[in-house]
mmCIF file of C-alpha atoms in Angstrom:
data_model
loop_
_atom_site.group_PDB
_atom_site.id
_atom_site.type_symbol
_atom_site.label_atom_id
_atom_site.label_comp_id
_atom_site.label_asym_id
_atom_site.label_seq_id
_atom_site.Cartn_x
_atom_site.Cartn_y
_atom_site.Cartn_z
ATOM 1 C CA MET V 39 114.183 83.883 105.295
ATOM 2 C CA VAL V 40 113.277 80.741 107.167
ATOM 3 C CA SER V 41 112.379 77.848 104.852
ATOM 4 C CA LEU V 42 110.528 74.653 105.639
ATOM 5 C CA CYS V 43 110.405 71.294 103.967
ATOM 6 C CA LEU V 44 108.684 68.000 104.629
ATOM 7 C CA ASN V 45 111.577 66.917 106.811
ATOM 8 C CA SER V 46 111.215 69.978 109.028
ATOM 9 C CA LEU V 47 108.029 68.667 110.584
ATOM 10 C CA PRO V 48 107.742 65.354 112.437
ATOM 11 C CA LEU V 49 106.264 62.691 110.214
ATOM 12 C CA PRO V 50 103.774 60.491 112.029
ATOM 13 C CA PRO V 51 103.908 56.821 111.242
ATOM 14 C CA SER V 52 101.203 55.633 108.897
ATOM 15 C CA SER V 53 98.047 54.497 110.657
ATOM 16 C CA CYS V 54 97.152 52.319 107.689
ATOM 17 C CA PRO V 55 97.024 48.538 107.889
ATOM 18 C CA LYS V 56 99.422 46.626 105.687
ATOM 19 C CA LYS V 57 96.619 45.253 103.540
ATOM 20 C CA LEU V 58 92.936 45.690 102.966
ATOM 21 C CA THR V 59 90.881 42.604 103.727
ATOM 22 C CA GLU V 60 87.270 41.545 103.391
ATOM 23 C CA THR V 61 85.274 42.113 106.539
ATOM 24 C CA SER V 62 81.866 41.352 107.892
ATOM 25 C CA SER V 63 80.982 42.647 111.318
ATOM 26 C CA SER V 64 77.917 43.015 113.473
ATOM 27 C CA PHE V 65 77.003 44.813 116.639
ATOM 28 C CA SER V 66 73.807 44.813 118.655
ATOM 29 C CA ASN V 67 71.955 47.117 120.962
ATOM 30 C CA GLY V 68 73.442 47.161 124.441
ATOM 31 C CA SER V 69 70.110 48.068 125.970
ATOM 32 C CA ILE V 70 68.074 45.514 127.848
ATOM 33 C CA GLY V 71 64.768 44.324 126.469
ATOM 34 C CA THR V 72 65.212 45.320 122.828
ATOM 35 C CA ALA V 73 64.120 42.981 120.051
ATOM 36 C CA LEU V 74 66.098 44.634 117.271
ATOM 37 C CA LYS V 75 68.447 42.467 115.266
ATOM 38 C CA PRO V 76 72.107 43.500 115.184
ATOM 39 C CA ILE V 77 73.501 45.764 112.498
ATOM 40 C CA VAL V 78 75.545 43.759 109.998
ATOM 41 C CA VAL V 79 78.249 45.480 107.964
ATOM 42 C CA ASN V 80 79.829 43.921 104.882
ATOM 43 C CA GLY V 81 82.852 45.230 103.029
ATOM 44 C CA ASN V 82 86.006 47.083 103.934
ATOM 45 C CA PRO V 83 85.307 49.930 103.720
ATOM 46 C CA PRO V 84 81.642 49.373 104.618
ATOM 47 C CA THR V 85 79.541 48.901 101.493
ATOM 48 C CA PHE V 86 76.419 46.936 102.394
ATOM 49 C CA VAL V 87 74.732 47.474 105.753
ATOM 50 C CA SER V 88 71.740 45.667 107.193
ATOM 51 C CA ALA V 89 70.225 47.717 110.005
ATOM 52 C CA PRO V 90 66.813 46.177 110.747
ATOM 53 C CA GLY V 91 64.290 48.490 112.379
ATOM 54 C CA ARG V 92 66.729 51.357 112.765
ATOM 55 C CA ARG V 93 65.980 55.028 112.347
ATOM 56 C CA ILE V 94 68.370 56.412 109.729
ATOM 57 C CA VAL V 95 69.415 60.054 109.591
ATOM 58 C CA ALA V 96 71.459 61.560 106.786
ATOM 59 C CA VAL V 97 73.417 64.809 106.912
ATOM 60 C CA GLY V 98 74.791 66.580 103.861
ATOM 61 C CA ASP V 99 77.924 68.615 103.144
ATOM 62 C CA LEU V 100 79.519 70.241 106.221
ATOM 63 C CA HIS V 101 82.567 71.988 104.719
ATOM 64 C CA GLY V 102 84.588 72.693 107.837
ATOM 65 C CA ASP V 103 81.860 74.450 109.839
ATOM 66 C CA LEU V 104 81.893 72.771 113.250
ATOM 67 C CA ASP V 105 79.129 74.918 114.743
ATOM 68 C CA GLN V 106 76.722 74.172 111.919
ATOM 69 C CA ALA V 107 77.704 70.497 111.994
ATOM 70 C CA ARG V 108 76.870 70.286 115.686
ATOM 71 C CA TYR V 109 73.616 72.135 115.074
ATOM 72 C CA ALA V 110 72.595 69.682 112.354
ATOM 73 C CA LEU V 111 73.487 66.658 114.487
ATOM 74 C CA GLU V 112 71.540 68.039 117.434
ATOM 75 C CA MET V 113 68.534 68.568 115.170
ATOM 76 C CA ALA V 114 68.891 64.984 113.999
ATOM 77 C CA GLY V 115 68.658 63.827 117.598
ATOM 78 C CA VAL V 116 72.057 62.138 117.664
ATOM 79 C CA LEU V 117 74.199 64.732 119.493
ATOM 80 C CA SER V 118 73.752 66.199 122.958
ATOM 81 C CA SER V 119 73.167 69.938 123.173
ATOM 82 C CA ASP V 120 75.183 70.396 126.375
ATOM 83 C CA GLY V 121 78.538 70.766 124.645
ATOM 84 C CA GLN V 122 79.731 67.331 125.789
ATOM 85 C CA ASP V 123 79.506 65.805 122.293
ATOM 86 C CA LEU V 124 77.608 62.753 123.520
ATOM 87 C CA TRP V 125 75.713 60.372 121.259
ATOM 88 C CA THR V 126 71.971 60.653 121.939
ATOM 89 C CA GLY V 127 70.718 58.627 118.978
ATOM 90 C CA GLU V 128 70.492 55.315 120.842
ATOM 91 C CA ASP V 129 70.376 52.588 118.133
ATOM 92 C CA ALA V 130 69.971 54.980 115.182
ATOM 93 C CA VAL V 131 72.191 54.983 112.093
ATOM 94 C CA LEU V 132 73.813 58.252 111.017
ATOM 95 C CA VAL V 133 75.156 58.714 107.493
ATOM 96 C CA GLN V 134 77.216 61.787 106.572
ATOM 97 C CA LEU V 135 77.423 62.333 102.825
ATOM 98 C CA GLY V 136 80.926 63.721 102.440
ATOM 99 C CA ASP V 137 82.538 67.102 101.792
ATOM 100 C CA VAL V 138 83.591 67.631 105.371
ATOM 101 C CA LEU V 139 86.736 69.218 103.962
ATOM 102 C CA ASP V 140 87.415 72.665 102.435
ATOM 103 C CA ARG V 141 85.706 76.056 102.693
ATOM 104 C CA GLY V 142 85.862 76.070 106.527
ATOM 105 C CA ASP V 143 88.357 76.122 109.418
ATOM 106 C CA ASP V 144 87.410 73.080 111.532
ATOM 107 C CA GLU V 145 87.607 70.111 109.184
ATOM 108 C CA ILE V 146 89.675 67.775 111.361
ATOM 109 C CA ALA V 147 87.521 68.610 114.377
ATOM 110 C CA ILE V 148 84.409 67.498 112.476
ATOM 111 C CA LEU V 149 86.089 64.264 111.377
ATOM 112 C CA SER V 150 87.101 63.712 115.002
ATOM 113 C CA LEU V 151 83.555 64.342 116.221
ATOM 114 C CA LEU V 152 82.086 61.858 113.760
ATOM 115 C CA ARG V 153 84.619 59.201 114.774
ATOM 116 C CA SER V 154 83.817 59.779 118.462
ATOM 117 C CA LEU V 155 80.092 59.522 117.806
ATOM 118 C CA GLY V 156 80.676 56.315 115.861
ATOM 119 C CA ILE V 157 82.368 54.697 118.850
ATOM 120 C CA GLN V 158 79.590 55.808 121.190
ATOM 121 C CA ALA V 159 76.840 54.759 118.773
ATOM 122 C CA LYS V 160 78.249 51.256 118.397
ATOM 123 C CA ALA V 161 78.038 50.771 122.163
ATOM 124 C CA LYS V 162 74.338 51.622 121.955
ATOM 125 C CA GLY V 163 73.580 49.365 119.007
ATOM 126 C CA GLY V 164 73.679 52.211 116.498
ATOM 127 C CA ALA V 165 76.246 53.215 113.900
ATOM 128 C CA VAL V 166 77.853 56.177 112.155
ATOM 129 C CA PHE V 167 78.956 55.981 108.527
ATOM 130 C CA GLN V 168 80.576 58.506 106.237
ATOM 131 C CA VAL V 169 80.975 58.539 102.468
ATOM 132 C CA ASN V 170 83.778 60.463 100.833
ATOM 133 C CA GLY V 171 83.000 63.390 98.560
ATOM 134 C CA ASN V 172 84.934 65.167 95.845
ATOM 135 C CA HIS V 173 86.627 67.483 98.346
ATOM 136 C CA GLU V 174 88.003 64.506 100.271
ATOM 137 C CA THR V 175 89.468 62.984 97.117
ATOM 138 C CA MET V 176 90.822 66.380 95.979
ATOM 139 C CA ASN V 177 92.766 66.821 99.205
ATOM 140 C CA VAL V 178 94.272 63.336 99.043
ATOM 141 C CA GLU V 179 95.271 64.183 95.477
ATOM 142 C CA GLY V 180 97.005 67.306 96.798
ATOM 143 C CA ASP V 181 94.495 69.789 95.386
ATOM 144 C CA PHE V 182 94.241 72.461 98.099
ATOM 145 C CA ARG V 183 92.531 75.196 96.050
ATOM 146 C CA TYR V 184 89.540 75.434 98.387
ATOM 147 C CA VAL V 185 91.386 75.198 101.704
ATOM 148 C CA GLU V 186 90.837 78.125 104.054
ATOM 149 C CA SER V 187 93.696 79.809 105.941
ATOM 150 C CA GLY V 188 92.247 78.569 109.235
ATOM 151 C CA ALA V 189 92.190 75.004 107.937
ATOM 152 C CA PHE V 190 95.909 75.137 107.150
ATOM 153 C CA ASP V 191 96.399 76.421 110.711
ATOM 154 C CA GLU V 192 94.354 73.529 112.079
ATOM 155 C CA CYS V 193 96.600 71.069 110.220
ATOM 156 C CA ALA V 194 99.727 72.613 111.755
ATOM 157 C CA ASP V 195 98.143 72.567 115.220
ATOM 158 C CA PHE V 196 96.965 68.979 114.800
ATOM 159 C CA LEU V 197 100.371 67.713 113.708
ATOM 160 C CA GLU V 198 101.980 69.358 116.733
ATOM 161 C CA TYR V 199 99.228 67.934 118.945
ATOM 162 C CA LEU V 200 99.950 64.443 117.596
ATOM 163 C CA ASN V 201 103.538 64.818 118.708
ATOM 164 C CA ASP V 202 102.328 65.509 122.250
ATOM 165 C CA TYR V 203 100.421 62.205 122.121
ATOM 166 C CA GLU V 204 103.472 60.371 120.799
ATOM 167 C CA TYR V 205 101.296 59.417 117.845
ATOM 168 C CA ASP V 206 98.740 57.295 119.705
ATOM 169 C CA TRP V 207 96.502 57.889 116.723
ATOM 170 C CA ASP V 208 93.117 56.585 117.868
ATOM 171 C CA GLU V 209 93.110 58.322 121.223
ATOM 172 C CA ALA V 210 94.550 61.552 119.838
ATOM 173 C CA PHE V 211 92.151 61.700 116.900
ATOM 174 C CA VAL V 212 89.010 61.105 118.960
ATOM 175 C CA ARG V 213 90.046 63.728 121.516
ATOM 176 C CA TRP V 214 90.906 66.423 118.981
ATOM 177 C CA CYS V 215 87.347 67.714 118.660
ATOM 178 C CA GLY V 216 87.246 68.506 122.371
ATOM 179 C CA VAL V 217 90.549 70.397 122.445
ATOM 180 C CA SER V 218 90.742 71.984 119.003
ATOM 181 C CA ARG V 219 89.040 75.172 120.180
ATOM 182 C CA ILE V 220 91.701 75.616 122.883
ATOM 183 C CA TRP V 221 94.470 75.263 120.305
ATOM 184 C CA LYS V 222 92.733 77.750 118.028
ATOM 185 C CA ASP V 223 92.289 80.291 120.810
ATOM 186 C CA GLU V 224 95.919 79.933 121.927
ATOM 187 C CA ARG V 225 97.086 80.367 118.352
ATOM 188 C CA LYS V 226 95.116 83.584 117.981
ATOM 189 C CA MET V 227 96.532 84.950 121.240
ATOM 190 C CA SER V 228 100.121 84.123 120.310
ATOM 191 C CA ARG V 229 100.214 85.700 116.854
ATOM 192 C CA ASN V 230 103.305 87.806 116.440
ATOM 193 C CA HIS V 231 103.623 91.216 114.785
ATOM 194 C CA TRP V 232 103.775 89.620 111.329
ATOM 195 C CA GLY V 233 100.112 88.769 111.695
ATOM 196 C CA PRO V 234 98.142 85.741 110.429
ATOM 197 C CA TRP V 235 99.412 85.875 106.844
ATOM 198 C CA ASN V 236 103.159 85.602 107.421
ATOM 199 C CA LEU V 237 104.831 83.306 104.935
ATOM 200 C CA VAL V 238 106.502 80.989 107.433
ATOM 201 C CA LYS V 239 103.243 80.173 109.168
ATOM 202 C CA ARG V 240 101.473 79.631 105.868
ATOM 203 C CA GLN V 241 104.221 77.356 104.604
ATOM 204 C CA LYS V 242 104.109 75.347 107.828
ATOM 205 C CA GLY V 243 100.367 74.833 107.433
ATOM 206 C CA LEU V 244 100.751 73.765 103.808
ATOM 207 C CA ILE V 245 103.434 71.235 104.643
ATOM 208 C CA ALA V 246 101.430 69.889 107.572
ATOM 209 C CA ARG V 247 98.402 69.390 105.339
ATOM 210 C CA SER V 248 100.512 67.599 102.742
ATOM 211 C CA VAL V 249 101.900 65.270 105.417
ATOM 212 C CA LEU V 250 98.449 64.500 106.814
ATOM 213 C CA PHE V 251 96.471 64.051 103.591
ATOM 214 C CA ARG V 252 98.905 62.569 101.082
ATOM 215 C CA PRO V 253 98.160 58.917 100.199
ATOM 216 C CA GLY V 254 99.261 56.867 103.190
ATOM 217 C CA GLY V 255 99.189 59.902 105.492
ATOM 218 C CA PRO V 256 97.267 59.739 108.787
ATOM 219 C CA LEU V 257 94.189 61.660 107.661
ATOM 220 C CA ALA V 258 94.176 60.044 104.217
ATOM 221 C CA CYS V 259 94.091 56.692 106.010
ATOM 222 C CA GLU V 260 91.253 57.951 108.190
ATOM 223 C CA LEU V 261 89.287 58.878 105.061
ATOM 224 C CA ALA V 262 90.151 55.459 103.608
ATOM 225 C CA ARG V 263 87.923 53.891 106.268
ATOM 226 C CA HIS V 264 84.901 55.278 104.433
ATOM 227 C CA ALA V 265 83.191 54.295 101.201
ATOM 228 C CA VAL V 266 82.246 56.381 98.184
ATOM 229 C CA ALA V 267 78.958 54.475 97.897
ATOM 230 C CA LEU V 268 77.047 52.837 100.719
ATOM 231 C CA LYS V 269 73.822 50.820 100.822
ATOM 232 C CA VAL V 270 71.928 50.791 104.121
ATOM 233 C CA ASN V 271 68.882 48.561 103.953
ATOM 234 C CA ASP V 272 67.124 49.635 100.741
ATOM 235 C CA TRP V 273 68.716 53.077 100.524
ATOM 236 C CA ILE V 274 71.818 54.148 98.592
ATOM 237 C CA PHE V 275 74.015 56.937 99.966
ATOM 238 C CA CYS V 276 76.720 58.640 97.921
ATOM 239 C CA HIS V 277 78.045 62.137 97.398
ATOM 240 C CA GLY V 278 77.272 62.890 93.768
ATOM 241 C CA GLY V 279 75.304 59.963 92.392
ATOM 242 C CA LEU V 280 75.646 56.420 91.110
ATOM 243 C CA LEU V 281 75.103 55.585 87.441
ATOM 244 C CA PRO V 282 74.502 52.215 85.750
ATOM 245 C CA HIS V 283 78.139 51.832 84.679
ATOM 246 C CA HIS V 284 79.265 52.344 88.286
ATOM 247 C CA VAL V 285 77.027 49.488 89.372
ATOM 248 C CA ALA V 286 78.253 47.305 86.527
ATOM 249 C CA TYR V 287 81.838 47.978 87.598
ATOM 250 C CA GLY V 288 80.939 47.013 91.180
ATOM 251 C CA ILE V 289 80.500 49.442 94.068
ATOM 252 C CA GLU V 290 82.423 47.235 96.486
ATOM 253 C CA LYS V 291 85.289 47.108 93.993
ATOM 254 C CA MET V 292 85.195 50.905 93.642
ATOM 255 C CA ASN V 293 85.173 51.410 97.393
ATOM 256 C CA LYS V 294 88.177 49.137 97.845
ATOM 257 C CA GLU V 295 90.149 50.793 95.060
ATOM 258 C CA VAL V 296 89.571 54.288 96.430
ATOM 259 C CA SER V 297 90.483 53.085 99.913
ATOM 260 C CA GLN V 298 93.675 51.451 98.679
ATOM 261 C CA TRP V 299 94.656 54.604 96.798
ATOM 262 C CA MET V 300 94.095 56.735 99.897
ATOM 263 C CA ARG V 301 96.156 54.299 101.966
ATOM 264 C CA GLY V 302 99.010 54.549 99.478
ATOM 265 C CA LEU V 303 98.755 50.867 98.584
ATOM 266 C CA ILE V 304 98.504 51.253 94.802
ATOM 267 C CA GLU V 305 101.832 50.698 93.113
ATOM 268 C CA GLU V 306 103.296 53.692 91.284
ATOM 269 C CA ASP V 307 103.983 51.708 88.102
ATOM 270 C CA THR V 308 100.403 50.503 87.646
ATOM 271 C CA ASN V 309 99.292 53.777 85.989
ATOM 272 C CA ARG V 310 96.229 53.556 88.195
ATOM 273 C CA ASN V 311 97.252 55.959 90.922
ATOM 274 C CA MET V 312 93.722 57.289 91.248
ATOM 275 C CA PRO V 313 90.452 55.339 90.757
ATOM 276 C CA PHE V 314 89.051 57.414 87.894
ATOM 277 C CA ILE V 315 85.550 55.927 87.738
ATOM 278 C CA ALA V 316 84.839 56.915 91.326
ATOM 279 C CA THR V 317 86.804 60.116 91.803
ATOM 280 C CA LYS V 318 87.552 61.877 88.502
ATOM 281 C CA GLY V 319 85.399 63.192 85.692
ATOM 282 C CA TYR V 320 81.970 64.798 85.539
ATOM 283 C CA ASP V 321 80.219 61.422 85.669
ATOM 284 C CA SER V 322 82.269 59.907 88.523
ATOM 285 C CA VAL V 323 80.528 58.993 91.763
ATOM 286 C CA VAL V 324 81.783 62.007 93.704
ATOM 287 C CA TRP V 325 81.381 64.607 90.905
ATOM 288 C CA ASN V 326 78.130 63.541 89.221
ATOM 289 C CA ARG V 327 75.383 66.208 89.317
ATOM 290 C CA LEU V 328 72.895 64.551 86.962
ATOM 291 C CA TYR V 329 70.261 63.877 89.611
ATOM 292 C CA SER V 330 70.652 67.245 91.326
ATOM 293 C CA ARG V 331 69.736 69.469 88.398
ATOM 294 C CA ASP V 332 66.722 71.727 88.741
ATOM 295 C CA ILE V 333 64.031 69.963 86.712
ATOM 296 C CA SER V 334 62.408 73.299 85.900
ATOM 297 C CA ASP V 335 65.390 73.899 83.607
ATOM 298 C CA LEU V 336 64.932 70.570 81.815
ATOM 299 C CA ALA V 337 62.785 69.539 78.877
ATOM 300 C CA ASP V 338 60.377 66.650 79.328
ATOM 301 C CA TYR V 339 62.539 64.279 77.319
ATOM 302 C CA GLN V 340 65.540 65.109 79.526
ATOM 303 C CA ILE V 341 63.535 64.462 82.687
ATOM 304 C CA ASN V 342 62.414 61.116 81.288
ATOM 305 C CA GLN V 343 65.981 60.177 80.351
ATOM 306 C CA ILE V 344 67.352 61.032 83.770
ATOM 307 C CA ASN V 345 64.541 59.159 85.494
ATOM 308 C CA ALA V 346 65.209 56.092 83.327
ATOM 309 C CA ILE V 347 68.918 56.183 84.261
ATOM 310 C CA LEU V 348 68.044 56.544 87.951
ATOM 311 C CA GLN V 349 65.542 53.688 87.886
ATOM 312 C CA GLU V 350 67.991 51.432 86.062
ATOM 313 C CA THR V 351 70.623 52.160 88.702
ATOM 314 C CA LEU V 352 68.284 51.535 91.629
ATOM 315 C CA GLN V 353 66.916 48.349 90.102
ATOM 316 C CA ALA V 354 70.434 46.991 89.571
ATOM 317 C CA LEU V 355 71.187 47.634 93.254
ATOM 318 C CA GLY V 356 67.852 46.406 94.581
ATOM 319 C CA ALA V 357 67.325 49.802 96.172
ATOM 320 C CA LYS V 358 64.309 51.966 96.882
ATOM 321 C CA ALA V 359 65.938 55.396 96.610
ATOM 322 C CA MET V 360 69.255 57.252 96.516
ATOM 323 C CA VAL V 361 70.409 60.078 98.805
ATOM 324 C CA VAL V 362 73.046 62.534 97.548
ATOM 325 C CA GLY V 363 74.775 65.749 98.548
ATOM 326 C CA HIS V 364 77.311 67.730 96.464
ATOM 327 C CA THR V 365 74.981 70.292 94.855
ATOM 328 C CA PRO V 366 73.485 72.941 97.174
ATOM 329 C CA GLN V 367 69.709 73.061 97.016
ATOM 330 C CA PHE V 368 68.624 76.664 97.360
ATOM 331 C CA SER V 369 65.057 75.647 98.230
ATOM 332 C CA GLY V 370 66.202 73.190 100.912
ATOM 333 C CA ALA V 371 66.441 69.411 100.976
ATOM 334 C CA ASN V 372 64.032 67.841 98.509
ATOM 335 C CA CYS V 373 63.214 64.819 96.408
ATOM 336 C CA GLU V 374 62.465 64.330 92.713
ATOM 337 C CA TYR V 375 61.551 61.549 90.299
ATOM 338 C CA ASN V 376 58.772 60.251 92.528
ATOM 339 C CA CYS V 377 61.137 60.615 95.500
ATOM 340 C CA SER V 378 63.592 58.113 94.068
ATOM 341 C CA ILE V 379 66.348 60.687 94.613
ATOM 342 C CA TRP V 380 66.860 62.878 97.652
ATOM 343 C CA ARG V 381 69.126 65.945 97.410
ATOM 344 C CA ILE V 382 70.160 67.044 100.894
ATOM 345 C CA ASP V 383 73.106 69.415 100.494
ATOM 346 C CA VAL V 384 71.641 72.725 101.666
ATOM 347 C CA GLY V 385 74.930 74.655 101.787
ATOM 348 C CA MET V 386 74.781 74.940 105.570
ATOM 349 C CA SER V 387 78.459 75.834 106.005
ATOM 350 C CA SER V 388 79.294 79.496 106.483
ATOM 351 C CA GLY V 389 81.803 78.968 103.683
ATOM 352 C CA VAL V 390 79.019 78.067 101.243
ATOM 353 C CA LEU V 391 75.520 79.522 101.773
ATOM 354 C CA ASN V 392 75.409 79.658 105.578
ATOM 355 C CA SER V 393 71.867 78.335 105.310
ATOM 356 C CA ARG V 394 69.898 76.775 108.123
ATOM 357 C CA PRO V 395 70.790 73.104 108.580
ATOM 358 C CA GLU V 396 68.434 70.404 107.390
ATOM 359 C CA VAL V 397 68.676 66.632 107.779
ATOM 360 C CA LEU V 398 66.881 63.670 106.288
ATOM 361 C CA GLU V 399 65.218 61.109 108.527
ATOM 362 C CA ILE V 400 64.254 57.649 107.285
ATOM 363 C CA ARG V 401 61.981 55.654 109.532
ATOM 364 C CA ASP V 402 60.039 52.537 108.536
ATOM 365 C CA ASP V 403 61.257 53.108 104.964
ATOM 366 C CA LYS V 404 59.622 56.544 104.814
ATOM 367 C CA ALA V 405 61.642 59.727 104.526
ATOM 368 C CA ARG V 406 61.102 63.245 105.794
ATOM 369 C CA VAL V 407 63.125 66.407 106.129
ATOM 370 C CA ILE V 408 63.833 67.862 109.551
ATOM 371 C CA ARG V 409 64.591 71.562 109.422
ATOM 372 C CA SER V 410 64.963 74.253 111.999
ATOM 373 C CA LYS V 411 62.432 77.030 112.318
ATOM 374 C CA ARG V 412 63.629 80.524 113.140
ATOM 375 C CA ASN V 413 67.088 78.973 113.614
ATOM 376 C CA ARG V 414 66.080 77.404 116.911
ATOM 377 C CA VAL V 415 66.627 73.717 117.515
ATOM 378 C CA SER V 416 63.723 73.587 119.936
ATOM 379 C CA GLU V 417 61.307 74.431 117.138
ATOM 380 C CA LEU V 418 61.424 71.938 114.311
ATOM 381 C CA GLN V 419 59.410 71.479 111.187
ATOM 382 C CA MET V 420 58.821 68.027 109.750
ATOM 383 C CA VAL V 421 58.140 67.832 106.031
ATOM 384 C CA ASP V 422 56.776 64.498 104.864
ATOM 385 C CA TYR V 423 57.377 63.300 101.312
ATOM 386 C CA LEU V 424 56.782 59.548 101.496
#
């Protein structure tokens, strides 16, 4: 039997910088005649963003479903519908709330698409941000329980594709979304008589994923560019939910620690190989479900307690409201606690609920849900809450 090990696949050089430094950057609208102030980003990874006058759109969990991701982004008005993957949001700000990984086949393609849109948006005076979810941190930890067979195949294809690019990471990564379908189709056509479940192919995909996502690996470093908690204007975006002790610890500190861990920069002998407060435990930022519980199942005193915790958190951050994903909302995107919390994971991936995509739009500090009607992008419903 043929056996594979980590040394049997080419190991791309780490795309991580040698150290993580404080950053503050700004970029303005390239259009003529606009009066909007530039977007200012503070923190590395981005933690505090000032985006005066911008339309903000937030998209929930995507879980490896590229078609549904494109559909949601088209609905949000930030992605062209002609298949060219062009940014159409002008100076808007897009925030994706994590869990791009697991349960679907096209995870890297979605990450590639979001990076491409981010580059295009910046040229227009807009921006694209992502926050990491629990499935991102699980994969960097080496927990592949929810990885689909097709996703392992994508990892093997992507690693081979990188070799063709001689590891020019930025160019290769941005282009992957446009060519991944070709690689997938060629793989399906070239399957031998052992079929898709042969052990050698599966082992190759597993090793490729380990190479790409282990701390310091190319895709782990790509994820390290993103925060676990992000404040844009007066709105907080995170995957599961922030609590008062997270704020007391410091969200910029948490973001940096998670990023350093993903980049492989935390020393092995520190006994702090994984930032627990952000990534592990039921009350960590990426796992917390406190704000996403169905209030019809709660007693009045529980509702009051949760609302008090939420208000304390928002007040400490100087924020108006929080937007979270993580917990699928069977009734669609919604808000609770006087719309201080928005829950926008609708389980749109075919690997979850395969529900119709919905996105949150924030304009002039007011939020509304955009959802498709009869599964047609041309017919949209707007639901106002604020």
